[in-house]
Amino acid sequence: MNNEYVPQRVMSIHAHPDDQEFSVGGTLAKWAQAGCEIISVVITSGDSGSNDPSKDGSYKPILAELREKEQLAANAMLGIKETVFLRYPDGELQPTIELRKELTRLIRQFKPDTVLVGNPEGWFYGDEYLNHADHRAAAQATCEAVFPSAGSRLIFADLLPAGYEPHDVRRLYIHGTDKSNTWIDITETMDLKINALQQHVSQINPDEVGKWMRDWATEEAGDKGMKYAESYKVMTLIREKGED
Ligand SMILES: [Zn+2]
């Protein structure tokens, strides 16, 4: 597949504020610079993202508000103008029919040709990171919304009278998989990716994250002839005319 392919309209769907910046920020910044319109969907607002012993449940709405601001700042840096917060509870996400329907509605509303998402099969990364259950739930609900729900007229038929006609997503970009078939060269947008991630000051140490992200992107690039890369398993659900 041609690495230089640029979608026209992309929906990036993730569980928490900062997931997008860790995983696909370089790709989104690159596509935004090339004129792609990007919609960022954040399913929870990260309201459980603190282990400060002085805090209890009353801190959750305050943290959610803070993290939404951080996400908006990160999105502005990446060139993303549209952000949707669904405000599900952080740490309790399930791939429910309710969530699938909400994502289906958004896909039908914004009509992305491409959707970016995590890996619904991702459990173990290396020997030290057990994947967050919310990441899997978000990815599963998204994949199931992309197909078959978004394009099938009579699934969630009550969306029709509300004006949400079926929409077919052409490509699905899945990150966090060892089955990648596409590498995006993010050398030019590596700094932007780091700067966007550094907006999430409630979650990360801005001084440390740069080296870590560069090491990771170098590893992703492997022997592909790129300095920094993000890799994906790309599912081409509908081919365009003349496409291989
Ligand atoms: Zn996360």
Tab-separated table of C-alpha atoms and ligand atoms in Angstrom, residues 15-19 129 132 135, ligand 1:
chain	number	residue	atom	x	y	z
A	15	ALA	CA	-10.982	5.584	25.118
A	16	HIS	CA	-9.087	8.291	27.026
A	17	PRO	CA	-7.619	11.752	26.591
A	18	ASP	CA	-3.945	11.163	25.557
A	19	ASP	CA	-4.482	7.731	23.880
A	129	TYR	CA	2.314	-3.659	29.914
A	132	HIS	CA	-6.049	-1.163	29.713
A	135	HIS	CA	-8.689	0.478	25.156
B	1	ZN	ZN	-5.673	5.118	27.689
